Amino acid sequence: MKKLNKLKWVVAIAAAFFVGTTFASKVSAATVNNDYALSSNQGSSLRTSNNVIIAHATAVYAPAKNVAIYENRTWYSNSAYVQYIVGDGGKVYRVGAEGYQAWGAGSWANANAPVQIELAQTYSSSEFKQDYITYVNLLRSSAIKYGIPTDVDSSAWWGVKSHLWITNNVWGDHTDPYGYLASHGITKAQFAHDVKYGFSSSGNNVNPTPTPTPKPSKPTNKKAVHATYALHQKGKNWLNPVKDFGSGSNGFAGVPNSAHDMLYIKASHGSIKYRVHTKEDGWLPWVHKGNKNDTVNGVAGIKGHTIDGVQIVYTTPKGETYQQAYYRSQTTQRTGYLGTCADNGTVSGYDNFAGMLGEPLDRLQIHINDNSKY
């Protein structure tokens, strides 16, 4: 989903909860509510190419109905809406028109996706189960309807694609829906299997994943990887580099209650890329080196411009135990670290970037491992 101000999003959705009547029509195996569908003179008038179906999650714990109301009301001002929102115990709400471009994942994705589907987020396991079955079946039936393969996130430029696939292969910074699915125990492999085969009307897998025969465990090939990093204090100097993280003032990069404008990161093994978001410029390009003396290719940031967001991705060398960057930050405007981020989007609820946009980032912690040590 296109990033919006989350506080504004939550308030608007809460206010929308009391609005709406009920009118429904049958589509696929689910009942689709059209109360909040855009009219014929709203939304994009551009037709799509039929290459991909895009799977989203809303990134906010709120009823699907509220999300639909919000997208209907703000589709133009926020330039963000999709065709369907699934939630509220397996219900489907339509906003955009199928076959016409929605505004959900950037220009390439919007032009190639006749259907984009949001999954509303809930803490209820029973509600999630109903939502998930409907979500999977709607993704699958939409793909079949438009002659699109039901393979999820394959290397081909057609099929069912997560927003994370769009980010990794085209453009953007979103990782949904995997963080939310993982919070309810759904892995990427399970999601791909379910979309490929679908669920029956009773909610059972049409082709259940067979229980694998246990294989002898292989010895791991895990290498110790250390992250060395430093922040440049705005208007002053580079701070001393930090190795991994710890307690006290030596356990993080940055100065509490201060703004910072440049960052460099180095990994002792494998490769790492990173970028920063500044209040003045938005997201800046990815950096693949870490050298404070090379402010063009070895440093993320612009001198004098305030960093308020950081993204990091670690790549494990082939044949080694998979590891990733785990990182977290604080800001000058709130106490305590924000949620932990993981570079592959598997941390439930907070996996997009470290920081809070609009608030200067005042300290940062990073480590590379196969699990979070925070």
mmCIF file of C-alpha atoms in Angstrom:
data_model
loop_
_atom_site.group_PDB
_atom_site.id
_atom_site.type_symbol
_atom_site.label_atom_id
_atom_site.label_comp_id
_atom_site.label_asym_id
_atom_site.label_seq_id
_atom_site.Cartn_x
_atom_site.Cartn_y
_atom_site.Cartn_z
ATOM 1 C CA MET A 1 0.000 0.000 0.000
ATOM 2 C CA LYS A 2 1.269 3.486 -0.741
ATOM 3 C CA LYS A 3 2.759 4.921 2.430
ATOM 4 C CA LEU A 4 0.534 7.444 4.231
ATOM 5 C CA ASN A 5 0.824 9.287 7.512
ATOM 6 C CA LYS A 6 -0.162 6.423 9.821
ATOM 7 C CA LEU A 7 -1.629 8.593 12.577
ATOM 8 C CA LYS A 8 -3.788 10.388 10.037
ATOM 9 C CA TRP A 9 -4.739 7.003 8.547
ATOM 10 C CA VAL A 10 -5.803 5.503 11.879
ATOM 11 C CA VAL A 11 -7.827 8.547 12.946
ATOM 12 C CA ALA A 12 -9.585 8.745 9.605
ATOM 13 C CA ILE A 13 -10.434 5.043 9.610
ATOM 14 C CA ALA A 14 -11.757 5.178 13.157
ATOM 15 C CA ALA A 15 -14.028 8.057 12.196
ATOM 16 C CA ALA A 16 -15.239 6.143 9.161
ATOM 17 C CA PHE A 17 -16.356 3.140 11.185
ATOM 18 C CA PHE A 18 -19.897 4.412 11.633
ATOM 19 C CA VAL A 19 -20.545 5.206 7.959
ATOM 20 C CA GLY A 20 -22.151 2.990 5.311
ATOM 21 C CA THR A 21 -25.064 0.806 4.276
ATOM 22 C CA THR A 22 -25.082 -2.675 2.768
ATOM 23 C CA PHE A 23 -25.449 -3.633 -0.851
ATOM 24 C CA ALA A 24 -23.721 -6.768 -2.106
ATOM 25 C CA SER A 25 -23.205 -8.784 -5.251
ATOM 26 C CA LYS A 26 -21.601 -12.166 -5.835
ATOM 27 C CA VAL A 27 -18.043 -12.315 -7.204
ATOM 28 C CA SER A 28 -15.975 -15.488 -7.102
ATOM 29 C CA ALA A 29 -16.692 -17.384 -3.869
ATOM 30 C CA ALA A 30 -16.969 -14.243 -1.733
ATOM 31 C CA THR A 31 -19.666 -11.627 -1.261
ATOM 32 C CA VAL A 32 -18.466 -8.250 -2.502
ATOM 33 C CA ASN A 33 -19.758 -5.070 -0.913
ATOM 34 C CA ASN A 34 -19.953 -2.199 -3.416
ATOM 35 C CA ASP A 35 -21.026 0.551 -1.015
ATOM 36 C CA TYR A 36 -17.652 2.276 -1.198
ATOM 37 C CA ALA A 37 -16.827 1.660 -4.856
ATOM 38 C CA LEU A 38 -15.661 4.676 -6.820
ATOM 39 C CA SER A 39 -18.143 6.010 -9.338
ATOM 40 C CA SER A 40 -17.551 5.880 -13.090
ATOM 41 C CA ASN A 41 -16.069 9.399 -13.109
ATOM 42 C CA GLN A 42 -13.666 8.673 -10.239
ATOM 43 C CA GLY A 43 -10.340 6.850 -10.222
ATOM 44 C CA SER A 44 -8.054 6.308 -13.176
ATOM 45 C CA SER A 45 -9.566 5.957 -16.640
ATOM 46 C CA LEU A 46 -6.498 4.060 -17.926
ATOM 47 C CA ARG A 47 -6.884 0.370 -18.716
ATOM 48 C CA THR A 48 -4.296 -2.112 -17.458
ATOM 49 C CA SER A 49 -2.197 -4.737 -19.122
ATOM 50 C CA ASN A 50 -3.059 -8.086 -17.563
ATOM 51 C CA ASN A 51 0.255 -9.379 -16.265
ATOM 52 C CA VAL A 52 0.150 -9.415 -12.466
ATOM 53 C CA ILE A 53 -2.220 -9.548 -9.504
ATOM 54 C CA ILE A 54 -0.803 -7.677 -6.508
ATOM 55 C CA ALA A 55 -1.150 -8.806 -2.878
ATOM 56 C CA HIS A 56 -1.017 -6.096 -0.198
ATOM 57 C CA ALA A 57 -1.603 -5.750 3.543
ATOM 58 C CA THR A 58 -2.973 -2.494 4.945
ATOM 59 C CA ALA A 59 -0.212 -1.929 7.585
ATOM 60 C CA VAL A 60 -2.841 -0.713 10.062
ATOM 61 C CA TYR A 61 -4.977 -2.690 12.505
ATOM 62 C CA ALA A 62 -8.421 -1.421 11.568
ATOM 63 C CA PRO A 63 -11.607 -2.872 10.028
ATOM 64 C CA ALA A 64 -11.561 -3.457 6.276
ATOM 65 C CA LYS A 65 -14.766 -1.440 5.980
ATOM 66 C CA ASN A 66 -13.015 1.601 7.416
ATOM 67 C CA VAL A 67 -10.147 1.222 4.966
ATOM 68 C CA ALA A 68 -12.618 1.055 2.077
ATOM 69 C CA ILE A 69 -14.419 4.181 3.292
ATOM 70 C CA TYR A 70 -11.109 5.995 3.689
ATOM 71 C CA GLU A 71 -9.838 5.039 0.217
ATOM 72 C CA ASN A 72 -13.171 6.039 -1.326
ATOM 73 C CA ARG A 73 -13.020 9.448 0.333
ATOM 74 C CA THR A 74 -9.327 10.223 -0.218
ATOM 75 C CA TRP A 75 -8.504 8.405 -3.469
ATOM 76 C CA TYR A 76 -7.618 11.672 -5.189
ATOM 77 C CA SER A 77 -6.053 13.662 -2.342
ATOM 78 C CA ASN A 78 -3.815 10.771 -1.236
ATOM 79 C CA SER A 79 -3.393 9.183 -4.695
ATOM 80 C CA ALA A 80 -3.920 5.775 -3.131
ATOM 81 C CA TYR A 81 -6.564 3.086 -3.628
ATOM 82 C CA VAL A 82 -6.889 -0.515 -4.809
ATOM 83 C CA GLN A 83 -9.664 -2.640 -6.270
ATOM 84 C CA TYR A 84 -10.500 -4.747 -3.200
ATOM 85 C CA ILE A 85 -10.026 -4.767 0.572
ATOM 86 C CA VAL A 86 -10.524 -8.102 2.376
ATOM 87 C CA GLY A 87 -11.241 -8.348 6.109
ATOM 88 C CA ASP A 88 -13.893 -8.196 8.844
ATOM 89 C CA GLY A 89 -14.197 -11.984 8.911
ATOM 90 C CA GLY A 90 -13.863 -12.806 5.220
ATOM 91 C CA LYS A 91 -15.731 -9.867 3.676
ATOM 92 C CA VAL A 92 -14.679 -8.126 0.458
ATOM 93 C CA TYR A 93 -15.129 -4.394 -0.198
ATOM 94 C CA ARG A 94 -14.617 -2.975 -3.659
ATOM 95 C CA VAL A 95 -13.124 0.493 -4.234
ATOM 96 C CA GLY A 96 -11.529 0.635 -7.712
ATOM 97 C CA ALA A 97 -12.770 -0.972 -10.914
ATOM 98 C CA GLU A 98 -11.170 -4.168 -12.184
ATOM 99 C CA GLY A 99 -9.151 -3.760 -15.364
ATOM 100 C CA TYR A 100 -8.509 -0.064 -14.706
ATOM 101 C CA GLN A 101 -5.363 1.204 -13.051
ATOM 102 C CA ALA A 102 -5.424 1.520 -9.280
ATOM 103 C CA TRP A 103 -2.851 3.529 -7.338
ATOM 104 C CA GLY A 104 -1.313 1.017 -4.978
ATOM 105 C CA ALA A 105 2.285 0.132 -5.883
ATOM 106 C CA GLY A 106 3.871 2.533 -8.347
ATOM 107 C CA SER A 107 3.442 3.212 -12.043
ATOM 108 C CA TRP A 108 4.677 -0.122 -13.458
ATOM 109 C CA ALA A 109 2.633 -2.219 -11.043
ATOM 110 C CA ASN A 110 -0.470 -0.077 -11.449
ATOM 111 C CA ALA A 111 -0.275 -0.326 -15.244
ATOM 112 C CA ASN A 112 0.133 -4.114 -15.242
ATOM 113 C CA ALA A 113 -2.292 -5.196 -12.517
ATOM 114 C CA PRO A 114 -6.011 -5.494 -13.347
ATOM 115 C CA VAL A 115 -6.582 -6.333 -9.667
ATOM 116 C CA GLN A 116 -4.784 -5.237 -6.481
ATOM 117 C CA ILE A 117 -6.026 -6.595 -3.151
ATOM 118 C CA GLU A 118 -5.442 -5.305 0.384
ATOM 119 C CA LEU A 119 -5.671 -7.618 3.419
ATOM 120 C CA ALA A 120 -6.907 -5.742 6.497
ATOM 121 C CA GLN A 121 -4.987 -6.531 9.679
ATOM 122 C CA THR A 122 -6.527 -8.019 12.823
ATOM 123 C CA TYR A 123 -5.229 -9.419 16.093
ATOM 124 C CA SER A 124 -7.988 -12.073 16.126
ATOM 125 C CA SER A 125 -6.823 -15.518 15.012
ATOM 126 C CA SER A 126 -10.332 -16.663 14.116
ATOM 127 C CA GLU A 127 -11.033 -13.531 12.069
ATOM 128 C CA PHE A 128 -7.671 -13.822 10.354
ATOM 129 C CA LYS A 129 -8.441 -17.387 9.263
ATOM 130 C CA GLN A 130 -11.643 -16.258 7.524
ATOM 131 C CA ASP A 131 -9.901 -13.237 5.999
ATOM 132 C CA TYR A 132 -6.969 -15.309 4.793
ATOM 133 C CA ILE A 133 -9.109 -17.909 3.019
ATOM 134 C CA THR A 134 -11.072 -15.183 1.209
ATOM 135 C CA TYR A 135 -7.905 -13.234 0.385
ATOM 136 C CA VAL A 136 -6.145 -16.278 -1.068
ATOM 137 C CA ASN A 137 -9.155 -17.372 -3.110
ATOM 138 C CA LEU A 138 -9.743 -13.851 -4.460
ATOM 139 C CA LEU A 139 -6.080 -13.537 -5.492
ATOM 140 C CA ARG A 140 -6.258 -16.928 -7.176
ATOM 141 C CA SER A 141 -9.607 -16.443 -8.914
ATOM 142 C CA SER A 142 -8.553 -12.983 -10.127
ATOM 143 C CA ALA A 143 -5.399 -14.438 -11.669
ATOM 144 C CA ILE A 144 -7.347 -17.203 -13.397
ATOM 145 C CA LYS A 145 -9.953 -14.721 -14.653
ATOM 146 C CA TYR A 146 -7.298 -12.645 -16.430
ATOM 147 C CA GLY A 147 -5.210 -15.568 -17.674
ATOM 148 C CA ILE A 148 -2.407 -14.851 -15.201
ATOM 149 C CA PRO A 149 -0.365 -17.680 -13.592
ATOM 150 C CA THR A 150 -1.145 -18.385 -9.932
ATOM 151 C CA ASP A 151 2.561 -18.647 -9.046
ATOM 152 C CA VAL A 152 3.521 -16.219 -6.267
ATOM 153 C CA ASP A 153 6.659 -14.064 -6.549
ATOM 154 C CA SER A 154 8.319 -16.131 -9.268
ATOM 155 C CA SER A 155 11.165 -14.601 -11.275
ATOM 156 C CA ALA A 156 8.828 -14.120 -14.245
ATOM 157 C CA TRP A 157 7.230 -10.744 -14.889
ATOM 158 C CA TRP A 158 3.719 -12.152 -14.629
ATOM 159 C CA GLY A 159 1.833 -14.001 -11.906
ATOM 160 C CA VAL A 160 0.659 -13.108 -8.408
ATOM 161 C CA LYS A 161 3.096 -10.621 -6.858
ATOM 162 C CA SER A 162 3.498 -9.352 -3.317
ATOM 163 C CA HIS A 163 4.218 -5.678 -2.721
ATOM 164 C CA LEU A 164 7.637 -6.872 -1.523
ATOM 165 C CA TRP A 165 8.328 -8.366 -4.981
ATOM 166 C CA ILE A 166 7.448 -5.024 -6.586
ATOM 167 C CA THR A 167 9.858 -3.269 -4.183
ATOM 168 C CA ASN A 168 12.672 -5.736 -4.885
ATOM 169 C CA ASN A 169 12.247 -5.845 -8.645
ATOM 170 C CA VAL A 170 10.701 -2.550 -9.743
ATOM 171 C CA TRP A 171 10.397 0.303 -7.264
ATOM 172 C CA GLY A 172 9.334 1.200 -3.737
ATOM 173 C CA ASP A 173 10.063 0.466 -0.098
ATOM 174 C CA HIS A 174 7.187 -1.739 1.083
ATOM 175 C CA THR A 175 7.456 -5.354 2.249
ATOM 176 C CA ASP A 176 3.819 -6.368 2.663
ATOM 177 C CA PRO A 177 2.029 -8.673 3.115
ATOM 178 C CA TYR A 178 4.665 -10.999 4.589
ATOM 179 C CA GLY A 179 5.243 -9.339 7.952
ATOM 180 C CA TYR A 180 1.541 -9.467 8.757
ATOM 181 C CA LEU A 181 1.102 -13.027 7.454
ATOM 182 C CA ALA A 182 4.068 -14.145 9.561
ATOM 183 C CA SER A 183 2.412 -12.698 12.675
ATOM 184 C CA HIS A 184 -0.327 -15.324 12.175
ATOM 185 C CA GLY A 185 2.083 -18.142 11.348
ATOM 186 C CA ILE A 186 1.865 -18.020 7.538
ATOM 187 C CA THR A 187 5.234 -18.390 5.825
ATOM 188 C CA LYS A 188 6.050 -17.237 2.304
ATOM 189 C CA ALA A 189 6.094 -20.864 1.164
ATOM 190 C CA GLN A 190 2.689 -21.568 2.690
ATOM 191 C CA PHE A 191 1.207 -18.442 1.122
ATOM 192 C CA ALA A 192 2.563 -19.405 -2.303
ATOM 193 C CA HIS A 193 1.161 -22.924 -1.957
ATOM 194 C CA ASP A 194 -2.255 -21.684 -0.863
ATOM 195 C CA VAL A 195 -2.589 -19.169 -3.703
ATOM 196 C CA LYS A 196 -1.549 -21.793 -6.250
ATOM 197 C CA TYR A 197 -4.134 -24.341 -5.090
ATOM 198 C CA GLY A 198 -6.773 -22.317 -3.209
ATOM 199 C CA PHE A 199 -9.248 -23.349 -0.530
ATOM 200 C CA SER A 200 -12.482 -25.287 -0.875
ATOM 201 C CA SER A 201 -15.825 -23.851 0.215
ATOM 202 C CA SER A 202 -15.320 -25.581 3.575
ATOM 203 C CA GLY A 203 -12.063 -23.681 4.079
ATOM 204 C CA ASN A 204 -9.803 -26.688 3.577
ATOM 205 C CA ASN A 205 -6.742 -26.734 1.347
ATOM 206 C CA VAL A 206 -7.621 -28.177 -2.045
ATOM 207 C CA ASN A 207 -4.146 -29.697 -2.210
ATOM 208 C CA PRO A 208 -2.767 -29.816 1.346
ATOM 209 C CA THR A 209 0.968 -29.499 1.750
ATOM 210 C CA PRO A 210 2.254 -33.006 2.503
ATOM 211 C CA THR A 211 4.096 -33.501 5.758
ATOM 212 C CA PRO A 212 7.719 -33.904 4.731
ATOM 213 C CA THR A 213 9.749 -36.902 5.798
ATOM 214 C CA PRO A 214 12.332 -35.688 8.281
ATOM 215 C CA LYS A 215 15.758 -35.458 6.721
ATOM 216 C CA PRO A 216 19.031 -35.842 8.538
ATOM 217 C CA SER A 217 20.079 -32.447 9.756
ATOM 218 C CA LYS A 218 22.958 -30.858 7.915
ATOM 219 C CA PRO A 219 25.669 -29.020 9.775
ATOM 220 C CA THR A 220 25.148 -25.295 9.584
ATOM 221 C CA ASN A 221 27.600 -23.053 7.808
ATOM 222 C CA LYS A 222 27.000 -19.929 9.829
ATOM 223 C CA LYS A 223 29.661 -17.244 9.726
ATOM 224 C CA ALA A 224 30.101 -14.574 12.351
ATOM 225 C CA VAL A 225 29.245 -11.233 10.748
ATOM 226 C CA HIS A 226 29.845 -7.881 12.402
ATOM 227 C CA ALA A 227 28.333 -4.538 11.457
ATOM 228 C CA THR A 228 30.490 -1.428 11.948
ATOM 229 C CA TYR A 229 28.680 1.873 11.538
ATOM 230 C CA ALA A 230 28.701 5.550 12.489
ATOM 231 C CA LEU A 231 26.514 8.631 12.260
ATOM 232 C CA HIS A 232 27.647 12.181 11.511
ATOM 233 C CA GLN A 233 26.221 14.688 13.973
ATOM 234 C CA LYS A 234 24.516 17.505 12.089
ATOM 235 C CA GLY A 235 26.610 20.671 12.153
ATOM 236 C CA LYS A 236 29.501 18.875 13.882
ATOM 237 C CA ASN A 237 31.674 15.833 13.198
ATOM 238 C CA TRP A 238 31.664 12.113 12.581
ATOM 239 C CA LEU A 239 31.027 10.161 15.775
ATOM 240 C CA ASN A 240 33.115 7.165 16.782
ATOM 241 C CA PRO A 241 32.116 3.962 14.951
ATOM 242 C CA VAL A 242 30.128 1.279 16.759
ATOM 243 C CA LYS A 243 30.505 -2.487 16.289
ATOM 244 C CA ASP A 244 27.183 -4.328 16.487
ATOM 245 C CA PHE A 245 25.293 -3.072 19.569
ATOM 246 C CA GLY A 246 25.362 -3.060 23.333
ATOM 247 C CA SER A 247 24.188 -1.220 26.409
ATOM 248 C CA GLY A 248 25.161 2.294 27.342
ATOM 249 C CA SER A 249 26.469 5.114 25.173
ATOM 250 C CA ASN A 250 28.964 2.838 23.381
ATOM 251 C CA GLY A 251 26.229 0.498 22.230
ATOM 252 C CA PHE A 252 24.660 2.679 19.565
ATOM 253 C CA ALA A 253 25.540 5.186 16.883
ATOM 254 C CA GLY A 254 24.377 8.754 17.425
ATOM 255 C CA VAL A 255 23.940 11.340 20.149
ATOM 256 C CA PRO A 256 20.680 11.411 22.137
ATOM 257 C CA ASN A 257 18.466 14.427 21.408
ATOM 258 C CA SER A 258 20.621 15.430 18.423
ATOM 259 C CA ALA A 259 20.034 15.378 14.674
ATOM 260 C CA HIS A 260 22.326 13.499 12.262
ATOM 261 C CA ASP A 261 22.893 13.960 8.566
ATOM 262 C CA MET A 262 25.181 11.165 7.297
ATOM 263 C CA LEU A 263 25.606 7.434 7.930
ATOM 264 C CA TYR A 264 28.049 4.744 6.856
ATOM 265 C CA ILE A 265 27.806 0.981 7.459
ATOM 266 C CA LYS A 266 30.288 -1.824 6.800
ATOM 267 C CA ALA A 267 29.799 -5.600 7.119
ATOM 268 C CA SER A 268 32.766 -7.810 7.985
ATOM 269 C CA HIS A 269 31.499 -10.544 5.658
ATOM 270 C CA GLY A 270 28.947 -10.766 2.859
ATOM 271 C CA SER A 271 27.519 -7.572 1.401
ATOM 272 C CA ILE A 272 25.278 -4.829 2.714
ATOM 273 C CA LYS A 273 23.345 -1.969 1.171
ATOM 274 C CA TYR A 274 21.607 0.878 2.961
ATOM 275 C CA ARG A 275 19.881 4.190 2.392
ATOM 276 C CA VAL A 276 18.458 7.045 4.429
ATOM 277 C CA HIS A 277 15.366 9.208 4.317
ATOM 278 C CA THR A 278 15.851 12.892 5.087
ATOM 279 C CA LYS A 279 13.268 15.492 6.016
ATOM 280 C CA GLU A 280 14.430 17.631 3.105
ATOM 281 C CA ASP A 281 14.832 15.045 0.312
ATOM 282 C CA GLY A 282 12.828 11.890 1.023
ATOM 283 C CA TRP A 283 14.516 8.555 0.296
ATOM 284 C CA LEU A 284 18.021 8.884 -1.128
ATOM 285 C CA PRO A 285 19.730 6.247 -3.355
ATOM 286 C CA TRP A 286 21.053 2.962 -1.993
ATOM 287 C CA VAL A 287 24.702 2.927 -0.919
ATOM 288 C CA HIS A 288 26.801 -0.258 -1.230
ATOM 289 C CA LYS A 289 30.052 0.843 0.422
ATOM 290 C CA GLY A 290 30.987 2.187 3.831
ATOM 291 C CA ASN A 291 33.663 4.884 3.803
ATOM 292 C CA LYS A 292 33.205 8.158 5.660
ATOM 293 C CA ASN A 293 35.839 9.796 3.465
ATOM 294 C CA ASP A 294 33.857 9.062 0.292
ATOM 295 C CA THR A 295 30.714 11.151 0.676
ATOM 296 C CA VAL A 296 29.604 10.319 -2.889
ATOM 297 C CA ASN A 297 29.668 6.494 -2.898
ATOM 298 C CA GLY A 298 30.535 5.471 0.655
ATOM 299 C CA VAL A 299 28.061 7.470 2.763
ATOM 300 C CA ALA A 300 24.273 7.719 2.891
ATOM 301 C CA GLY A 301 22.892 11.203 3.469
ATOM 302 C CA ILE A 302 23.542 14.824 2.594
ATOM 303 C CA LYS A 303 25.494 17.110 4.875
ATOM 304 C CA GLY A 304 23.110 19.448 6.689
ATOM 305 C CA HIS A 305 19.975 17.421 5.847
ATOM 306 C CA THR A 306 18.258 15.666 8.768
ATOM 307 C CA ILE A 307 17.989 11.854 8.704
ATOM 308 C CA ASP A 308 14.611 10.517 9.893
ATOM 309 C CA GLY A 309 14.595 7.025 8.363
ATOM 310 C CA VAL A 310 17.052 4.192 7.597
ATOM 311 C CA GLN A 311 16.741 0.996 5.535
ATOM 312 C CA ILE A 312 19.331 -1.803 5.520
ATOM 313 C CA VAL A 313 19.612 -5.045 3.523
ATOM 314 C CA TYR A 314 22.288 -7.697 4.145
ATOM 315 C CA THR A 315 23.048 -10.407 1.533
ATOM 316 C CA THR A 316 24.353 -13.751 2.807
ATOM 317 C CA PRO A 317 27.030 -15.393 0.618
ATOM 318 C CA LYS A 318 25.836 -18.483 -1.254
ATOM 319 C CA GLY A 319 26.053 -21.729 0.685
ATOM 320 C CA GLU A 320 26.050 -20.106 4.114
ATOM 321 C CA THR A 321 23.368 -20.051 6.783
ATOM 322 C CA TYR A 322 20.912 -17.274 5.929
ATOM 323 C CA GLN A 323 21.395 -14.135 8.012
ATOM 324 C CA GLN A 324 19.954 -10.644 7.814
ATOM 325 C CA ALA A 325 20.296 -7.191 9.286
ATOM 326 C CA TYR A 326 18.276 -6.489 12.411
ATOM 327 C CA TYR A 327 18.154 -2.830 13.354
ATOM 328 C CA ARG A 328 16.227 -0.288 15.403
ATOM 329 C CA SER A 329 16.296 3.411 16.209
ATOM 330 C CA GLN A 330 15.112 6.158 18.505
ATOM 331 C CA THR A 331 14.035 9.676 17.678
ATOM 332 C CA THR A 332 14.465 13.022 19.393
ATOM 333 C CA GLN A 333 10.722 13.208 20.042
ATOM 334 C CA ARG A 334 9.980 10.001 21.939
ATOM 335 C CA THR A 335 11.456 7.751 24.612
ATOM 336 C CA GLY A 336 12.641 4.223 23.922
ATOM 337 C CA TYR A 337 13.574 2.325 20.811
ATOM 338 C CA LEU A 338 11.038 1.922 18.041
ATOM 339 C CA GLY A 339 10.205 -1.567 16.787
ATOM 340 C CA THR A 340 12.908 -3.869 15.491
ATOM 341 C CA CYS A 341 13.262 -4.052 11.698
ATOM 342 C CA ALA A 342 14.372 -7.058 9.645
ATOM 343 C CA ASP A 343 15.656 -6.602 6.131
ATOM 344 C CA ASN A 344 13.436 -9.310 4.579
ATOM 345 C CA GLY A 345 10.171 -8.031 6.039
ATOM 346 C CA THR A 346 9.503 -10.859 8.517
ATOM 347 C CA VAL A 347 9.193 -8.867 11.721
ATOM 348 C CA SER A 348 5.519 -8.532 12.499
ATOM 349 C CA GLY A 349 4.201 -4.998 12.638
ATOM 350 C CA TYR A 350 7.426 -3.055 12.048
ATOM 351 C CA ASP A 351 9.516 -4.199 9.117
ATOM 352 C CA ASN A 352 9.627 -1.315 6.661
ATOM 353 C CA PHE A 353 12.321 1.044 7.945
ATOM 354 C CA ALA A 354 13.876 2.301 11.166
ATOM 355 C CA GLY A 355 12.727 5.732 12.260
ATOM 356 C CA MET A 356 9.642 7.897 12.311
ATOM 357 C CA LEU A 357 9.369 10.224 9.335
ATOM 358 C CA GLY A 358 9.411 13.847 10.401
ATOM 359 C CA GLU A 359 11.297 13.103 13.644
ATOM 360 C CA PRO A 360 15.112 13.377 13.663
ATOM 361 C CA LEU A 361 16.774 9.993 14.228
ATOM 362 C CA ASP A 362 19.079 10.328 17.229
ATOM 363 C CA ARG A 363 20.453 6.806 17.708
ATOM 364 C CA LEU A 364 20.740 3.579 15.737
ATOM 365 C CA GLN A 365 21.590 -0.044 16.578
ATOM 366 C CA ILE A 366 22.445 -2.776 14.047
ATOM 367 C CA HIS A 367 23.495 -6.416 14.164
ATOM 368 C CA ILE A 368 23.626 -9.220 11.592
ATOM 369 C CA ASN A 369 22.481 -12.707 12.576
ATOM 370 C CA ASP A 370 19.955 -15.439 11.824
ATOM 371 C CA ASN A 371 17.696 -14.143 14.598
ATOM 372 C CA SER A 372 17.181 -10.907 16.491
ATOM 373 C CA LYS A 373 19.296 -10.400 19.590
ATOM 374 C CA TYR A 374 17.376 -7.373 20.900
#
